[in-house]
Amino acid sequence: MNQIDLKNRRILVTGGAGYIGSHVVKALGEAGAEILVYDNLSTGNASAVLSGRLVVGDLADTVLMKKTVESFRPEAVIHFAASIEVGESVSRPLKYYRNNTVNALNLLEVLRACRVDQMIFSSTAAVYGEPELIPVAEQTPLDPINPYGASKMMTERLLADLSAADPDFRYVALRYFNVAGADPQSRIGQDYKNPTHLITRALKTALGVFPQLGIFGRDYPTPDGTCIRDYIHVDDLATAHLVALKHLMDGGDSDIFNCGYGHGASVAEVVEVARTVTGVDFKIVDEPRRDGDPPELVARCQRLRTELGWQPEHDDLAYIVKTAWDWELELQKRQESAG
Ligand code: UFG
């Protein structure tokens, strides 16, 4: 168990009404933290904030942000608020550099002005691009292949430069691999307007929202020809944030950690698990490769366990898919009752 006591510790969470942010807010609440969520609700939902207080605000609004930070006086900030669609980042790069890089700079300026000196940053495996060596380790040179990954890499660089110049400021960047699953009680989960992720698309196909699931390429150099990814349950990812926070609060140095389980599943394997969990033999069709998909992306992730004491509890693809499926059923119920 990752038992972490954050009783009365004041934590500001940007993007805490979103998918991953809301699971971290839930975990922070269970650990006793005092939480303030700052979110513009562009993709998040107020109802997903299970603990603490919500201020509806944008990171571009530095006046409101400063006022919020000054009155809440957080000890640390967990920064999620960002745009996250790889495909959209290619067609709208400026949106990504503004939301992910410029807004992070805004936030850092406010934090430094208010003397807040600890930050956990949501980064991504997309900073690696198409790494040659799998599993990919944190020291692998960064070479993102899309503006999404580049915008996150630039923010990592901002953090590194700031902490070098100002030793009082310390941060942990967490590079997420493929995050999936939902709260086992189905209170919160992924709720994107245009879901593109494999597990969500598969489950929505099982529900009949989509007529079929496309398999993007069967000619990759992997055992079954489909791409391999390291799927991590969102609650285990949430715990990674808590151990990272504890590290900083205990005076630990700035650092960067991969977040995954260290082994992968292929697209074809995920489809089989989704068919078993849902009991629906939904239709699949072979489609061409999607641009920018590396054949295999699996984390080298021992450091998170050995150095921060992270203990994942849901390293089980069937559990990940089952919690995501229960959430999809709950979402459908909510939509039906909303008319
Ligand atoms: N896939 C399909 N059909 C679909 C959707 C996806 O075959 O309908 C395939 C993709 O081609 C890929 C795999 O399933 O091979 C996983 O795709 P996802 O879209 O679920 O996830 P990605 O690996 O592309 O990207 C995710 C996040 C990124 C993050 C990356 C890091 O969306 O933000 O993981 O691993 F950077």
Coordinates of C-alpha atoms and ligand atoms in Angstrom, one line a residue:
M1 CA 0.0 0.0 0.0
N2 CA 1.1 3.5 -0.8
Q3 CA -0.1 5.1 2.5
I4 CA 0.6 8.7 2.3
D5 CA -0.6 11.2 4.9
L6 CA -1.2 14.7 3.5
K7 CA -3.5 15.9 6.3
N8 CA -3.9 19.6 6.0
R9 CA -1.3 20.0 3.3
R10 CA -2.6 22.6 0.8
I11 CA -2.3 21.5 -2.8
L12 CA -3.4 23.5 -5.9
V13 CA -4.4 21.3 -8.8
T14 CA -4.7 22.9 -12.2
G15 CA -6.8 20.8 -14.5
G16 CA -8.2 18.9 -11.6
A17 CA -11.6 18.5 -13.2
G18 CA -10.2 16.5 -16.1
Y19 CA -9.7 12.8 -16.5
I20 CA -6.3 12.2 -14.8
G21 CA -6.6 15.4 -12.6
S22 CA -9.9 14.3 -11.0
H23 CA -8.4 10.9 -10.1
V24 CA -5.5 12.6 -8.4
V25 CA -7.8 15.0 -6.6
K26 CA -9.7 11.9 -5.3
A27 CA -6.5 10.4 -4.0
L28 CA -5.3 13.7 -2.5
G29 CA -8.7 13.9 -0.7
E30 CA -8.3 10.4 0.6
A31 CA -4.9 11.3 1.9
G32 CA -6.4 14.2 3.8
A33 CA -5.0 17.1 1.7
E34 CA -6.7 20.5 1.4
I35 CA -7.3 20.9 -2.3
L36 CA -8.1 23.8 -4.6
V37 CA -8.8 22.9 -8.2
Y38 CA -8.2 25.6 -10.9
D39 CA -9.8 24.5 -14.1
N40 CA -11.5 26.4 -17.0
L41 CA -13.8 23.4 -17.6
S42 CA -13.0 23.4 -21.3
T43 CA -12.8 19.7 -21.2
G44 CA -13.3 18.9 -17.5
N45 CA -16.5 18.7 -15.5
A46 CA -17.2 20.4 -12.1
S47 CA -19.0 17.1 -11.0
A48 CA -15.7 15.2 -11.4
V49 CA -14.1 17.2 -8.5
L50 CA -14.8 14.8 -5.6
S51 CA -12.8 16.7 -3.0
G52 CA -11.8 20.3 -2.2
R53 CA -12.9 23.5 -3.9
L54 CA -13.1 24.5 -7.5
V55 CA -12.2 27.9 -9.0
V56 CA -13.3 28.1 -12.6
G57 CA -10.4 30.0 -14.3
D58 CA -8.0 29.9 -17.2
L59 CA -4.2 29.8 -17.0
A60 CA -4.2 32.7 -19.4
D61 CA -5.9 34.8 -16.8
T62 CA -2.8 35.6 -14.7
V63 CA -4.7 38.1 -12.6
L64 CA -7.3 35.5 -11.3
M65 CA -4.6 32.9 -11.0
K66 CA -2.4 35.2 -8.9
K67 CA -5.4 36.1 -6.7
T68 CA -6.2 32.4 -6.3
V69 CA -2.7 31.4 -5.4
E70 CA -2.3 34.4 -3.0
S71 CA -5.4 33.6 -1.1
F72 CA -5.0 29.7 -1.0
R73 CA -1.2 29.8 -0.3
P74 CA -0.5 26.2 -1.5
E75 CA 2.5 24.3 -0.5
A76 CA 2.7 22.6 -3.9
V77 CA 1.0 22.6 -7.3
I78 CA 0.1 19.7 -9.5
H79 CA -0.2 21.0 -13.0
F80 CA -2.4 19.0 -15.4
A81 CA -4.3 21.7 -17.3
A82 CA -3.3 21.1 -21.0
S83 CA -4.4 20.1 -24.4
I84 CA -3.8 16.5 -25.1
E85 CA -4.8 15.3 -28.5
V86 CA -1.8 14.3 -30.6
G87 CA -3.6 14.5 -34.0
E88 CA -5.1 18.0 -33.2
S89 CA -1.6 19.2 -32.2
V90 CA -0.4 18.5 -35.7
S91 CA -3.2 20.6 -37.3
R92 CA -3.3 23.3 -34.6
P93 CA 0.3 23.6 -33.2
L94 CA -0.1 27.1 -31.9
K95 CA -3.0 26.0 -29.7
Y96 CA -0.6 23.4 -28.1
Y97 CA 2.3 25.8 -27.6
R98 CA 0.0 28.3 -26.1
N99 CA -2.0 26.0 -23.8
N100 CA 0.9 23.7 -22.8
T101 CA 4.0 25.8 -22.9
V102 CA 3.0 29.5 -22.6
N103 CA 0.3 28.8 -20.0
A104 CA 2.9 26.7 -18.0
L105 CA 5.2 29.7 -18.1
N106 CA 2.3 31.9 -16.9
L107 CA 1.7 29.5 -14.0
L108 CA 5.5 29.4 -13.1
E109 CA 5.7 33.2 -13.1
V110 CA 2.7 33.4 -10.7
L111 CA 4.1 30.6 -8.5
R112 CA 7.5 32.3 -8.2
A113 CA 5.9 35.7 -7.5
C114 CA 3.9 34.0 -4.7
R115 CA 6.9 31.9 -3.4
V116 CA 5.3 28.6 -4.2
D117 CA 8.3 26.3 -4.8
Q118 CA 7.2 22.8 -5.5
M119 CA 5.5 21.5 -8.6
I120 CA 4.5 18.1 -10.1
F121 CA 4.2 18.3 -13.8
S122 CA 2.1 16.1 -16.1
S123 CA 4.4 15.1 -18.9
T124 CA 4.1 12.4 -21.5
A125 CA 5.9 9.5 -23.2
A126 CA 5.3 11.5 -26.3
V127 CA 8.5 13.5 -25.5
Y128 CA 10.5 10.4 -26.6
G129 CA 9.1 10.3 -30.1
E130 CA 10.0 6.9 -31.6
P131 CA 12.7 5.6 -29.2
E132 CA 15.0 2.9 -30.5
L133 CA 15.5 1.1 -27.2
I134 CA 12.5 -0.5 -25.5
P135 CA 11.8 -0.3 -22.6
V136 CA 12.5 3.4 -22.8
A137 CA 14.4 4.9 -19.9
E138 CA 14.2 8.4 -18.6
Q139 CA 17.7 9.5 -19.8
T140 CA 16.8 8.6 -23.4
P141 CA 17.3 11.7 -25.5
L142 CA 14.0 13.5 -26.2
D143 CA 12.9 13.7 -29.8
P144 CA 9.2 14.3 -30.0
I145 CA 7.5 13.8 -33.4
N146 CA 4.5 16.0 -32.9
P147 CA 3.7 19.4 -31.4
Y148 CA 2.0 17.8 -28.4
G149 CA 5.2 16.1 -27.3
A150 CA 7.3 19.1 -28.2
S151 CA 5.1 21.5 -26.2
K152 CA 5.5 19.2 -23.1
M153 CA 9.2 18.8 -23.7
M154 CA 9.6 22.6 -23.8
T155 CA 7.8 22.9 -20.4
E156 CA 10.1 20.2 -19.0
R157 CA 13.0 22.4 -20.1
L158 CA 11.4 25.5 -18.5
L159 CA 11.2 23.6 -15.2
A160 CA 14.8 22.3 -15.5
D161 CA 16.2 25.8 -16.2
L162 CA 14.1 27.4 -13.5
S163 CA 15.2 24.9 -10.8
A164 CA 18.8 25.3 -11.9
A165 CA 18.6 29.1 -11.6
D166 CA 16.6 29.0 -8.4
P167 CA 17.5 26.1 -6.1
D168 CA 14.5 26.8 -3.9
F169 CA 12.2 25.7 -6.7
R170 CA 11.9 21.9 -7.1
Y171 CA 9.8 19.8 -9.4
V172 CA 9.0 16.3 -10.5
A173 CA 7.9 15.7 -14.1
L174 CA 6.0 12.5 -14.6
R175 CA 6.0 11.0 -18.1
Y176 CA 2.8 9.1 -18.6
F177 CA 2.5 6.2 -20.9
N178 CA -1.0 5.0 -21.9
V179 CA -3.3 5.9 -19.1
A180 CA -6.7 4.1 -19.0
G181 CA -9.3 2.7 -16.6
A182 CA -11.6 4.6 -14.2
D183 CA -12.6 4.9 -10.6
P184 CA -13.8 1.4 -9.5
Q185 CA -17.0 3.0 -8.1
S186 CA -17.7 4.7 -11.5
R187 CA -17.9 8.2 -10.0
I188 CA -15.3 9.6 -12.4
G189 CA -13.6 8.5 -15.6
Q190 CA -12.7 9.6 -19.1
D191 CA -15.3 11.8 -20.8
Y192 CA -13.8 13.4 -23.9
K193 CA -16.0 14.8 -26.6
N194 CA -14.0 13.1 -29.4
P195 CA -12.4 10.0 -27.8
T196 CA -9.5 8.7 -29.8
H197 CA -7.9 6.3 -27.3
L198 CA -8.0 2.6 -28.1
I199 CA -9.7 1.3 -25.0
T200 CA -12.4 4.0 -25.0
R201 CA -13.0 3.5 -28.7
A202 CA -13.2 -0.2 -28.3
L203 CA -15.7 0.1 -25.4
K204 CA -17.9 2.6 -27.2
T205 CA -17.9 0.3 -30.2
A206 CA -19.1 -2.5 -27.9
L207 CA -21.9 -0.1 -26.7
G208 CA -22.9 0.6 -30.3
V209 CA -21.8 4.3 -30.3
F210 CA -19.4 3.5 -33.1
P211 CA -20.3 0.8 -35.7
Q212 CA -16.8 -0.7 -35.8
L213 CA -13.3 -0.4 -34.4
G214 CA -10.4 0.4 -36.8
I215 CA -7.2 -1.4 -36.2
F216 CA -4.5 1.0 -37.3
G217 CA -1.9 -1.2 -38.9
R218 CA -1.2 -5.0 -38.7
D219 CA 2.2 -4.8 -40.4
Y220 CA 4.3 -3.5 -37.5
P221 CA 7.4 -5.4 -36.4
T222 CA 5.7 -6.9 -33.3
P223 CA 4.7 -10.5 -32.6
D224 CA 1.1 -10.0 -33.9
G225 CA 1.8 -7.1 -36.2
T226 CA -0.1 -4.5 -34.1
C227 CA 1.3 -1.7 -31.9
I228 CA 2.3 -2.4 -28.3
R229 CA 1.6 0.1 -25.5
D230 CA 2.2 0.2 -21.7
Y231 CA -1.3 0.7 -20.3
I232 CA -1.4 2.0 -16.7
H233 CA -4.5 2.3 -14.5
V234 CA -5.4 5.9 -13.7
D235 CA -5.6 5.2 -10.0
D236 CA -2.0 3.8 -10.0
L237 CA -0.9 6.9 -11.9
A238 CA -2.7 9.0 -9.2
T239 CA -0.6 7.3 -6.5
A240 CA 2.5 8.1 -8.5
H241 CA 1.6 11.8 -8.0
L242 CA 1.2 11.3 -4.3
V243 CA 4.6 9.6 -3.9
A244 CA 6.2 12.3 -6.0
L245 CA 4.6 15.0 -3.9
K246 CA 5.8 13.3 -0.7
H247 CA 9.3 13.2 -2.2
L248 CA 9.3 17.0 -2.8
M249 CA 7.7 17.8 0.6
D250 CA 10.4 15.7 2.3
G251 CA 13.0 17.9 0.6
G252 CA 13.8 15.6 -2.3
D253 CA 15.6 16.9 -5.5
S254 CA 13.9 17.7 -8.8
D255 CA 13.6 14.7 -10.9
I256 CA 11.8 13.0 -13.8
F257 CA 10.1 9.6 -13.8
N258 CA 8.4 7.4 -16.3
C259 CA 4.9 6.1 -15.3
G260 CA 4.0 2.8 -16.7
Y261 CA 4.1 -0.9 -15.7
G262 CA 7.1 -1.8 -17.7
H263 CA 5.3 -4.3 -20.0
G264 CA 2.9 -3.8 -22.9
A265 CA -0.1 -5.2 -24.7
S266 CA -0.8 -5.1 -28.4
V267 CA -3.8 -3.5 -30.0
A268 CA -5.1 -7.0 -30.9
E269 CA -4.7 -8.2 -27.3
V270 CA -6.6 -5.1 -26.0
V271 CA -9.4 -5.9 -28.4
E272 CA -9.6 -9.4 -27.1
V273 CA -9.7 -8.3 -23.5
A274 CA -12.4 -5.7 -24.4
R275 CA -14.5 -8.3 -26.1
T276 CA -14.2 -10.6 -23.1
V277 CA -15.0 -7.9 -20.5
T278 CA -18.0 -6.6 -22.4
G279 CA -19.2 -9.9 -23.7
V280 CA -19.8 -8.2 -27.1
D281 CA -18.1 -9.5 -30.2
F282 CA -17.9 -6.1 -31.7
K283 CA -16.8 -5.5 -35.3
I284 CA -13.2 -4.7 -36.1
V285 CA -11.8 -3.6 -39.5
D286 CA -8.2 -3.3 -40.6
E287 CA -7.1 0.2 -41.4
P288 CA -3.8 1.8 -42.6
R289 CA -1.2 2.8 -40.0
R290 CA -2.0 6.1 -38.2
D291 CA 0.7 8.7 -38.7
G292 CA 3.3 9.0 -35.9
D293 CA 2.5 5.7 -34.1
P294 CA 5.7 4.1 -32.8
P295 CA 5.5 0.3 -33.0
E296 CA 6.2 -0.2 -29.4
L297 CA 6.2 2.2 -26.4
V298 CA 6.9 0.6 -23.0
A299 CA 8.3 2.3 -20.0
R300 CA 11.4 1.5 -18.1
C301 CA 9.9 2.4 -14.8
Q302 CA 11.8 0.8 -11.9
R303 CA 13.0 4.2 -10.6
L304 CA 9.5 5.2 -9.6
R305 CA 9.3 2.1 -7.4
T306 CA 12.8 1.9 -6.1
E307 CA 13.4 5.6 -5.5
L308 CA 10.0 6.9 -4.6
G309 CA 8.5 3.6 -3.2
W310 CA 5.6 3.6 -5.6
Q311 CA 3.6 0.3 -5.4
P312 CA 1.1 -0.2 -8.2
E313 CA -2.0 -2.2 -7.3
H314 CA -3.8 -2.6 -10.7
D315 CA -1.3 -4.0 -13.1
D316 CA -4.0 -6.1 -14.8
L317 CA -5.3 -5.2 -18.3
A318 CA -8.7 -6.9 -17.6
Y319 CA -9.2 -4.8 -14.5
I320 CA -8.2 -1.6 -16.4
V321 CA -10.7 -2.4 -19.1
K322 CA -13.4 -3.5 -16.6
T323 CA -13.3 -0.3 -14.7
A324 CA -13.4 1.7 -18.0
W325 CA -16.4 -0.4 -19.1
D326 CA -18.3 0.2 -15.9
W327 CA -17.7 3.9 -16.3
E328 CA -18.9 3.8 -19.9
L329 CA -22.1 2.1 -18.7
E330 CA -22.5 4.8 -16.0
L331 CA -21.9 7.6 -18.5
Q332 CA -24.6 6.1 -20.8
K333 CA -27.0 6.0 -17.8
R334 CA -26.3 9.6 -17.0
Q335 CA -26.8 10.7 -20.6
E336 CA -30.1 8.8 -20.8
S337 CA -31.4 10.3 -17.6
A338 CA -30.3 13.8 -18.8
G339 CA -32.5 13.2 -21.8
Ligands
UFG1 N1 -5.5 2.4 -32.1 C1 -6.2 1.7 -33.0 N2 -7.6 2.1 -33.2 C2 -8.2 3.1 -32.6 C3 -7.4 3.9 -31.6 C4 -6.1 3.5 -31.4 O1 -5.8 0.8 -33.6 O2 -9.3 3.4 -32.8 C5 -4.1 2.1 -31.8 C6 -3.1 3.2 -32.2 O3 -2.8 3.2 -33.5 C7 -2.0 2.8 -31.2 C8 -2.7 2.2 -30.0 O4 -4.0 1.8 -30.5 O5 -1.2 1.9 -31.8 C9 -2.8 3.1 -28.8 O6 -3.4 4.3 -29.3 P1 -4.0 5.4 -28.3 O7 -4.6 6.5 -29.2 O8 -4.9 4.8 -27.3 O9 -2.8 6.0 -27.5 P2 -1.4 6.5 -28.1 O10 -0.4 5.5 -27.8 O11 -1.4 7.0 -29.5 O12 -1.1 7.8 -27.2 C10 -1.3 7.9 -25.8 C11 -1.7 9.3 -25.4 C12 -0.6 10.3 -25.7 C13 0.7 9.8 -25.1 C14 1.0 8.4 -25.5 C15 2.2 8.0 -24.8 O13 -2.8 9.7 -26.1 O14 -1.0 11.5 -25.1 O15 -0.1 7.6 -25.2 O16 2.4 6.6 -24.8 F1 1.7 10.6 -25.4

